[in-house]
Coordinates of N, CA and C in Angstrom, one line a residue:
M1 N 5.1 4.0 19.6 CA 5.2 5.2 18.7 C 5.8 6.4 19.4
P2 N 6.7 7.0 18.8 CA 7.3 8.2 19.4 C 6.4 9.3 19.8
E3 N 6.7 10.1 20.8 CA 5.8 11.2 21.2 C 5.5 12.2 20.1
E4 N 6.5 12.5 19.2 CA 6.2 13.4 18.2 C 5.1 12.9 17.2
E5 N 5.0 11.6 17.0 CA 4.0 11.0 16.2 C 2.6 11.1 16.9
L6 N 2.6 10.8 18.2 CA 1.4 10.9 18.9 C 0.8 12.4 18.9
E7 N 1.7 13.3 19.1 CA 1.4 14.7 19.0 C 0.8 15.1 17.7
C8 N 1.5 14.6 16.6 CA 1.0 14.9 15.3 C -0.4 14.4 15.1
R9 N -0.7 13.2 15.6 CA -2.1 12.7 15.4 C -3.1 13.5 16.2
K10 N -2.7 14.0 17.3 CA -3.6 14.9 18.1 C -3.9 16.2 17.2
R11 N -2.9 16.7 16.6 CA -3.1 17.9 15.7 C -4.0 17.5 14.5
L12 N -3.9 16.3 13.9 CA -4.7 15.9 12.8 C -6.2 15.8 13.3
N13 N -6.4 15.2 14.5 CA -7.8 15.2 15.0 C -8.3 16.6 15.3
A14 N -7.5 17.5 15.7 CA -8.0 18.8 16.0 C -8.4 19.5 14.7
L15 N -7.7 19.1 13.6 CA -8.0 19.7 12.2 C -9.2 19.0 11.6
G16 N -9.7 18.0 12.2 CA -10.9 17.3 11.6 C -10.5 16.3 10.5
V17 N -9.2 15.9 10.5 CA -8.7 14.9 9.5 C -9.2 13.5 9.9
V18 N -9.8 12.8 8.9 CA -10.2 11.4 9.1 C -9.1 10.5 8.7
F19 N -8.5 9.7 9.5 CA -7.4 8.9 9.2 C -7.3 7.6 10.1
E20 N -6.5 6.7 9.6 CA -6.3 5.5 10.4 C -4.8 5.2 10.4
D21 N -4.3 4.7 11.5 CA -2.9 4.3 11.6 C -2.8 3.0 10.8
R22 N -1.7 2.8 10.1 CA -1.4 1.6 9.4 C -0.1 1.1 9.8
K23 N 0.2 -0.2 9.4 CA 1.4 -0.8 9.7 C 2.6 -0.2 8.9
A24 N 3.8 -0.3 9.4 CA 4.9 0.3 8.7 C 5.1 -0.2 7.4
E25 N 5.6 0.6 6.5 CA 6.0 0.2 5.1 C 7.6 0.3 5.1
H26 N 8.2 -0.8 4.6 CA 9.7 -0.7 4.6 C 10.2 -1.7 3.5
D27 N 11.1 -1.2 2.7 CA 11.7 -2.0 1.6 C 13.2 -1.5 1.7
A28 N 14.0 -2.2 2.5 CA 15.4 -1.9 2.6 C 16.2 -1.9 1.4
E29 N 15.9 -2.9 0.5 CA 16.6 -3.1 -0.8 C 16.3 -1.9 -1.7
A30 N 15.1 -1.5 -1.8 CA 14.8 -0.3 -2.6 C 15.1 1.0 -2.0
G31 N 15.1 1.0 -0.6 CA 15.4 2.3 0.1 C 14.2 3.1 0.5
C32 N 13.0 2.4 0.6 CA 11.8 3.1 1.0 C 11.5 2.8 2.5
A33 N 11.0 3.8 3.1 CA 10.6 3.6 4.6 C 9.5 4.6 5.0
L34 N 8.5 4.0 5.6 CA 7.4 4.8 6.1 C 7.0 4.2 7.5
P35 N 7.7 4.5 8.6 CA 7.6 3.8 9.8 C 6.3 4.0 10.5
Y36 N 5.6 5.2 10.4 CA 4.4 5.4 11.1 C 3.3 6.0 10.2
P37 N 2.9 5.2 9.2 CA 2.0 5.8 8.2 C 0.6 6.0 8.8
V38 N -0.1 7.0 8.1 CA -1.5 7.2 8.3 C -2.2 7.1 7.0
S39 N -3.4 6.5 7.0 CA -4.2 6.4 5.8 C -5.2 7.4 5.9
V40 N -5.2 8.5 5.0 CA -6.0 9.6 5.2 C -7.3 9.5 4.3
K41 N -8.4 9.7 4.8 CA -9.7 9.7 4.1 C -10.3 11.1 3.8
S42 N -9.9 12.0 4.7 CA -10.4 13.4 4.5 C -9.3 14.3 5.1
L43 N -9.2 15.5 4.5 CA -8.2 16.4 4.9 C -8.8 17.6 5.6
G44 N -9.8 17.3 6.4 CA -10.5 18.4 7.2 C -11.9 18.0 7.4
V45 N -12.6 18.9 8.0 CA -14.0 18.6 8.4 C -14.9 18.2 7.2
S46 N -14.8 18.8 6.1 CA -15.7 18.5 5.0 C -15.0 18.3 3.7
V47 N -13.7 18.0 3.7 CA -12.9 17.8 2.4 C -12.4 16.4 2.3
E48 N -13.1 15.6 1.5 CA -12.8 14.2 1.3 C -11.4 14.1 0.4
L49 N -10.7 13.1 0.6 CA -9.5 12.8 -0.2 C -9.8 11.4 -0.9
A50 N -9.8 11.4 -2.2 CA -10.1 10.2 -2.9 C -9.1 9.9 -4.0
P51 N -8.6 8.7 -4.1 CA -8.8 7.7 -3.1 C -8.0 8.0 -1.8
Q52 N -8.4 7.4 -0.7 CA -7.6 7.6 0.5 C -6.1 7.4 0.3
A53 N -5.3 8.1 1.0 CA -3.9 8.2 0.7 C -3.0 7.8 1.9
L54 N -2.0 7.0 1.7 CA -1.0 6.6 2.7 C 0.1 7.7 2.7
M55 N 0.4 8.2 3.9 CA 1.5 9.2 4.0 C 2.0 9.3 5.4
N56 N 3.0 10.0 5.6 CA 3.5 10.3 7.0 C 2.6 11.3 7.6
C57 N 2.6 11.4 8.9 CA 1.7 12.2 9.7 C 2.0 13.7 9.4
Q58 N 3.2 14.1 9.2 CA 3.6 15.4 9.0 C 3.1 16.0 7.7
M59 N 3.2 15.1 6.7 CA 2.6 15.4 5.3 C 1.1 15.6 5.4
A60 N 0.4 14.7 6.2 CA -1.0 14.8 6.3 C -1.4 16.1 7.0
E61 N -0.6 16.5 8.0 CA -0.9 17.7 8.7 C -0.7 18.9 7.8
A62 N 0.5 19.0 7.1 CA 0.7 20.1 6.2 C -0.3 20.2 5.1
A63 N -0.8 19.1 4.6 CA -1.8 19.1 3.6 C -3.2 19.6 4.2
A64 N -3.5 19.2 5.3 CA -4.8 19.6 6.0 C -4.8 21.1 6.3
R65 N -3.6 21.6 6.8 CA -3.5 23.0 7.1 C -3.6 23.8 5.8
F66 N -3.0 23.4 4.8 CA -3.0 24.1 3.5 C -4.4 24.1 2.9
I67 N -5.2 23.0 3.0 CA -6.6 22.9 2.6 C -7.3 24.0 3.4
K68 N -7.2 23.9 4.7 CA -8.0 24.8 5.6 C -7.7 26.3 5.3
D69 N -6.4 26.6 5.3 CA -5.9 28.0 5.2 C -5.9 28.6 3.9
T70 N -5.8 27.8 2.8 CA -5.5 28.4 1.5 C -6.5 27.8 0.4
I71 N -6.6 26.5 0.2 CA -7.4 26.0 -0.9 C -8.9 26.2 -0.6
S72 N -9.4 25.9 0.5 CA -10.8 26.1 0.7 C -11.3 27.5 0.6
P73 N -10.6 28.5 1.3 CA -10.9 29.9 1.1 C -10.8 30.4 -0.4
A74 N -9.8 29.9 -1.1 CA -9.6 30.3 -2.5 C -10.7 29.8 -3.4
A75 N -11.2 28.5 -3.1 CA -12.3 28.0 -3.9 C -13.6 28.8 -3.7
T76 N -13.8 29.1 -2.5 CA -15.0 29.9 -2.3 C -14.9 31.4 -2.9
A77 N -13.8 32.0 -2.7 CA -13.6 33.4 -3.2 C -13.5 33.4 -4.7
E78 N -12.7 32.5 -5.3 CA -12.5 32.6 -6.7 C -13.4 31.8 -7.6
L79 N -14.0 30.8 -7.1 CA -14.9 29.9 -7.8 C -16.3 29.9 -7.4
G80 N -16.6 30.6 -6.2 CA -17.9 30.7 -5.8 C -18.6 29.6 -5.1
S81 N -17.8 28.5 -4.8 CA -18.3 27.3 -4.1 C -17.3 26.8 -3.2
P82 N -17.7 26.2 -2.1 CA -16.8 25.6 -1.1 C -16.1 24.3 -1.7
L83 N -15.0 24.0 -1.3 CA -14.3 22.8 -1.7 C -15.0 21.6 -1.0
K84 N -15.2 20.5 -1.9 CA -15.9 19.3 -1.4 C -14.8 18.2 -1.2
S85 N -14.0 18.0 -2.3 CA -13.0 16.9 -2.3 C -11.9 17.2 -3.2
I86 N -10.8 16.4 -2.9 CA -9.6 16.4 -3.7 C -9.3 15.0 -4.2
A87 N -9.0 15.0 -5.5 CA -8.6 13.7 -6.1 C -7.1 13.7 -6.1
Q88 N -6.6 12.7 -5.4 CA -5.1 12.6 -5.4 C -4.6 11.6 -6.4
A89 N -3.5 11.8 -7.0 CA -2.9 11.0 -8.0 C -1.9 10.0 -7.4
S90 N -1.2 10.4 -6.3 CA -0.2 9.6 -5.7 C 0.2 10.1 -4.3
A91 N 0.4 9.2 -3.5 CA 1.0 9.5 -2.1 C 2.1 8.6 -1.9
Y92 N 2.0 7.7 -1.0 CA 3.2 6.7 -0.7 C 3.3 5.8 -1.9
V93 N 4.4 5.8 -2.6 CA 4.8 4.8 -3.6 C 6.3 4.5 -3.4
C94 N 6.7 3.3 -3.3 CA 8.1 3.0 -3.2 C 8.8 3.0 -4.6
R95 N 9.4 4.2 -4.9 CA 9.9 4.3 -6.2 C 11.0 5.4 -6.2
P96 N 11.9 5.4 -7.2 CA 12.9 6.5 -7.3 C 12.2 7.7 -8.1
R97 N 12.9 8.8 -8.0 CA 12.5 9.9 -8.9 C 12.6 9.4 -10.3
H98 N 12.0 10.2 -11.2 CA 12.0 9.7 -12.6 C 13.4 9.7 -13.2
N99 N 14.3 10.5 -12.8 CA 15.7 10.4 -13.3 C 16.4 9.2 -12.7
G100 N 15.9 8.5 -11.7 CA 16.4 7.3 -11.1 C 17.6 7.5 -10.2
Q101 N 18.1 8.8 -9.9 CA 19.3 9.0 -9.2 C 19.0 9.1 -7.7
K102 N 17.8 9.4 -7.3 CA 17.5 9.6 -5.9 C 16.1 9.0 -5.6
M103 N 15.8 8.6 -4.4 CA 14.5 8.1 -4.1 C 13.5 9.3 -4.1
S104 N 12.3 9.1 -4.6 CA 11.2 10.1 -4.6 C 10.8 10.3 -3.1
E105 N 10.3 11.5 -2.8 CA 9.7 11.8 -1.5 C 8.4 10.9 -1.3
H106 N 7.8 10.4 -2.4 CA 6.7 9.5 -2.3 C 7.1 8.2 -1.6
A107 N 8.4 7.8 -1.7 CA 9.0 6.6 -1.1 C 9.0 6.7 0.4
F108 N 8.8 7.9 1.0 CA 8.8 8.1 2.4 C 7.5 8.6 2.9
G109 N 6.5 8.6 2.1 CA 5.1 9.1 2.5 C 5.2 10.6 2.7
N110 N 6.1 11.3 2.1 CA 6.4 12.7 2.3 C 5.9 13.6 1.1
A111 N 5.0 13.1 0.3 CA 4.6 13.8 -0.8 C 3.1 13.5 -1.2
L112 N 2.5 14.4 -1.8 CA 1.1 14.2 -2.2 C 0.9 14.9 -3.6
D113 N 0.4 14.1 -4.5 CA 0.1 14.6 -5.9 C -1.5 14.9 -6.0
I114 N -1.8 16.1 -6.3 CA -3.2 16.4 -6.5 C -3.6 16.6 -7.9
A115 N -4.6 15.8 -8.4 CA -5.0 15.9 -9.8 C -6.2 16.8 -10.0
S116 N -7.1 16.9 -9.1 CA -8.3 17.8 -9.3 C -9.0 18.1 -8.0
F117 N -9.8 19.1 -8.1 CA -10.6 19.7 -6.9 C -12.0 19.6 -7.3
T118 N -12.9 19.1 -6.5 CA -14.3 19.1 -6.7 C -15.0 20.0 -5.7
L119 N -15.9 20.9 -6.2 CA -16.5 21.9 -5.4 C -17.9 21.3 -4.9
Q120 N -18.5 22.0 -3.9 CA -19.8 21.6 -3.4 C -20.8 21.7 -4.5
D121 N -20.7 22.6 -5.5 CA -21.7 22.7 -6.5 C -21.5 21.7 -7.6
G122 N -20.6 20.8 -7.4 CA -20.4 19.7 -8.4 C -19.4 19.9 -9.5
S123 N -18.9 21.2 -9.6 CA -18.0 21.5 -10.7 C -16.5 20.9 -10.2
I124 N -15.8 20.5 -11.2 CA -14.5 19.9 -11.0 C -13.4 20.8 -11.7
V125 N -12.4 21.1 -10.9 CA -11.2 21.8 -11.5 C -10.1 20.9 -11.6
E126 N -9.7 20.5 -12.8 CA -8.6 19.6 -13.0 C -7.3 20.4 -13.2
V127 N -6.3 19.9 -12.6 CA -4.9 20.5 -12.7 C -4.4 20.1 -14.1
G128 N -4.1 21.1 -14.9 CA -3.7 20.8 -16.3 C -3.2 22.1 -16.9
P129 N -2.8 22.0 -18.2 CA -2.1 23.1 -18.8 C -3.0 24.2 -19.4
A130 N -4.3 23.9 -19.6 CA -5.2 24.9 -20.2 C -6.5 25.0 -19.6
P131 N -6.6 25.4 -18.3 CA -8.0 25.6 -17.7 C -8.6 26.9 -18.1
G132 N -9.9 27.1 -17.9 CA -10.5 28.4 -18.1 C -10.0 29.5 -17.2
Q133 N -10.5 30.7 -17.5 CA -10.0 31.8 -16.7 C -10.1 31.7 -15.2
K134 N -11.3 31.4 -14.7 CA -11.5 31.4 -13.2 C -10.7 30.2 -12.6
P135 N -10.8 29.0 -13.3 CA -10.0 27.9 -12.7 C -8.5 28.1 -12.8
A136 N -8.1 28.8 -13.8 CA -6.7 29.1 -13.9 C -6.2 30.0 -12.8
K137 N -7.0 31.0 -12.5 CA -6.7 31.9 -11.4 C -6.6 31.1 -10.0
F138 N -7.6 30.3 -9.8 CA -7.6 29.4 -8.6 C -6.4 28.5 -8.5
L139 N -6.0 27.9 -9.6 CA -4.9 27.0 -9.6 C -3.6 27.7 -9.5
D140 N -3.5 28.9 -10.0 CA -2.4 29.8 -9.8 C -2.2 30.2 -8.3
T141 N -3.3 30.5 -7.7 CA -3.3 30.8 -6.3 C -2.8 29.7 -5.4
V142 N -3.4 28.5 -5.7 CA -2.9 27.3 -5.0 C -1.5 27.0 -5.1
R143 N -1.0 27.1 -6.4 CA 0.4 26.8 -6.7 C 1.3 27.8 -6.0
K144 N 1.1 29.0 -6.1 CA 1.9 30.1 -5.5 C 1.9 30.0 -4.0
K145 N 0.8 29.8 -3.4 CA 0.7 29.7 -1.9 C 1.2 28.4 -1.4
A146 N 1.4 27.4 -2.2 CA 2.0 26.1 -1.7 C 3.4 26.3 -1.5
C147 N 4.1 27.2 -2.1 CA 5.5 27.5 -1.9 C 5.7 28.1 -0.6
G148 N 6.3 27.4 0.3 CA 6.4 27.9 1.7 C 6.0 26.7 2.7
P149 N 4.7 26.4 2.7 CA 4.3 25.3 3.5 C 5.0 24.0 3.0
F150 N 5.1 23.9 1.7 CA 5.8 22.7 1.1 C 7.1 23.2 0.5
K151 N 8.0 22.3 0.5 CA 9.4 22.6 0.1 C 9.7 22.4 -1.4
T152 N 8.9 21.5 -2.0 CA 8.9 21.3 -3.4 C 7.5 21.4 -3.9
V153 N 7.2 22.2 -5.0 CA 6.0 22.4 -5.6 C 6.2 22.3 -7.1
L154 N 5.6 21.3 -7.8 CA 5.7 21.1 -9.2 C 4.3 21.0 -9.8
G155 N 4.1 21.4 -11.0 CA 2.9 21.3 -11.7 C 3.0 21.5 -13.2
P156 N 1.8 21.8 -13.9 CA 1.9 22.0 -15.3 C 2.9 23.1 -15.7
G157 N 3.8 22.8 -16.7 CA 4.8 23.7 -17.1 C 6.1 23.4 -16.5
S158 N 6.2 22.7 -15.4 CA 7.5 22.4 -14.8 C 8.2 21.3 -15.6
D159 N 7.5 20.2 -16.0 CA 8.1 19.2 -16.8 C 6.9 18.3 -17.2
A160 N 7.1 17.3 -18.2 CA 6.1 16.5 -18.7 C 5.5 15.6 -17.6
D161 N 6.2 15.2 -16.6 CA 5.7 14.3 -15.6 C 4.7 15.0 -14.6
H162 N 4.7 16.3 -14.6 CA 3.8 17.0 -13.7 C 2.8 17.9 -14.5
A163 N 2.5 17.5 -15.7 CA 1.6 18.3 -16.6 C 0.1 18.3 -16.1
R164 N -0.2 17.2 -15.4 CA -1.7 17.1 -15.0 C -1.9 16.9 -13.5
H165 N -0.9 17.4 -12.7 CA -1.1 17.3 -11.2 C -0.1 18.3 -10.5
F166 N -0.5 18.6 -9.3 CA 0.5 19.3 -8.5 C 1.2 18.3 -7.6
H167 N 2.5 18.4 -7.5 CA 3.3 17.6 -6.6 C 3.7 18.5 -5.5
L168 N 3.4 18.1 -4.2 CA 3.7 18.8 -3.1 C 4.5 17.9 -2.1
D169 N 5.6 18.3 -1.6 CA 6.4 17.5 -0.7 C 7.1 18.4 0.3
L170 N 7.6 17.7 1.4 CA 8.2 18.4 2.5 C 9.7 18.1 2.6
E171 N 10.3 17.7 1.5 CA 11.8 17.4 1.6 C 12.5 18.6 2.0
P172 N 13.3 18.6 3.1 CA 14.1 19.7 3.5 C 15.1 20.2 2.3
R173 N 15.2 21.4 2.1 CA 16.0 22.0 1.1 C 17.3 22.6 1.7
R174 N 18.3 22.8 1.0 CA 19.5 23.4 1.5 C 19.1 24.9 1.9
N175 N 19.6 25.3 2.9 CA 19.4 26.7 3.4 C 17.9 27.0 3.7
G176 N 17.1 25.9 3.9 CA 15.7 26.1 4.3 C 14.8 26.7 3.2
G177 N 15.3 26.7 2.0 CA 14.5 27.3 0.9 C 13.4 26.4 0.3
T178 N 12.9 26.7 -0.8 CA 11.9 26.0 -1.5 C 12.3 25.8 -3.0
F179 N 11.7 24.8 -3.6 CA 11.9 24.6 -5.1 C 10.5 24.6 -5.7
C180 N 10.1 25.6 -6.4 CA 8.8 25.8 -6.9 C 8.8 26.1 -8.4
Q181 N 8.2 25.2 -9.2 CA 8.1 25.4 -10.7 C 6.7 25.2 -11.1

């Protein structure tokens, strides 16, 4: 395993991420590749990820840092309860984008789709088009602050495919920018 992968795993451990190394995923015919995958069970000391998700280490680290620095504090501040878990809708999947012209970042383990957030008090905030006032403010905070750590952020209102989840990925953009809708 390359040194950068080993270093990334050390950073995951320092963040309290619970993960396991998995065997490489590769489909040359389809164009998918995930050479050093991690299967992530939690994205921090007390934030479960369900179901566990297969992704590259860099995506796992970005997601864990975003949980720690943004989502967890926003849940406590705006919803009055700490974050307990995140329901993911998709991580590694060998497939093209919906338009079929380019491979999805999911095909490289470089994306995570978040469908809902569960708080310690048991309440659930689903990503969708019409949440209540407090959940809407929380989801808006998450979405806006995701632009920067992630290079693509899509969610309700961007298109029909993202009406019920946030799509976060690390695909490098031209000129180092972001694509957020």
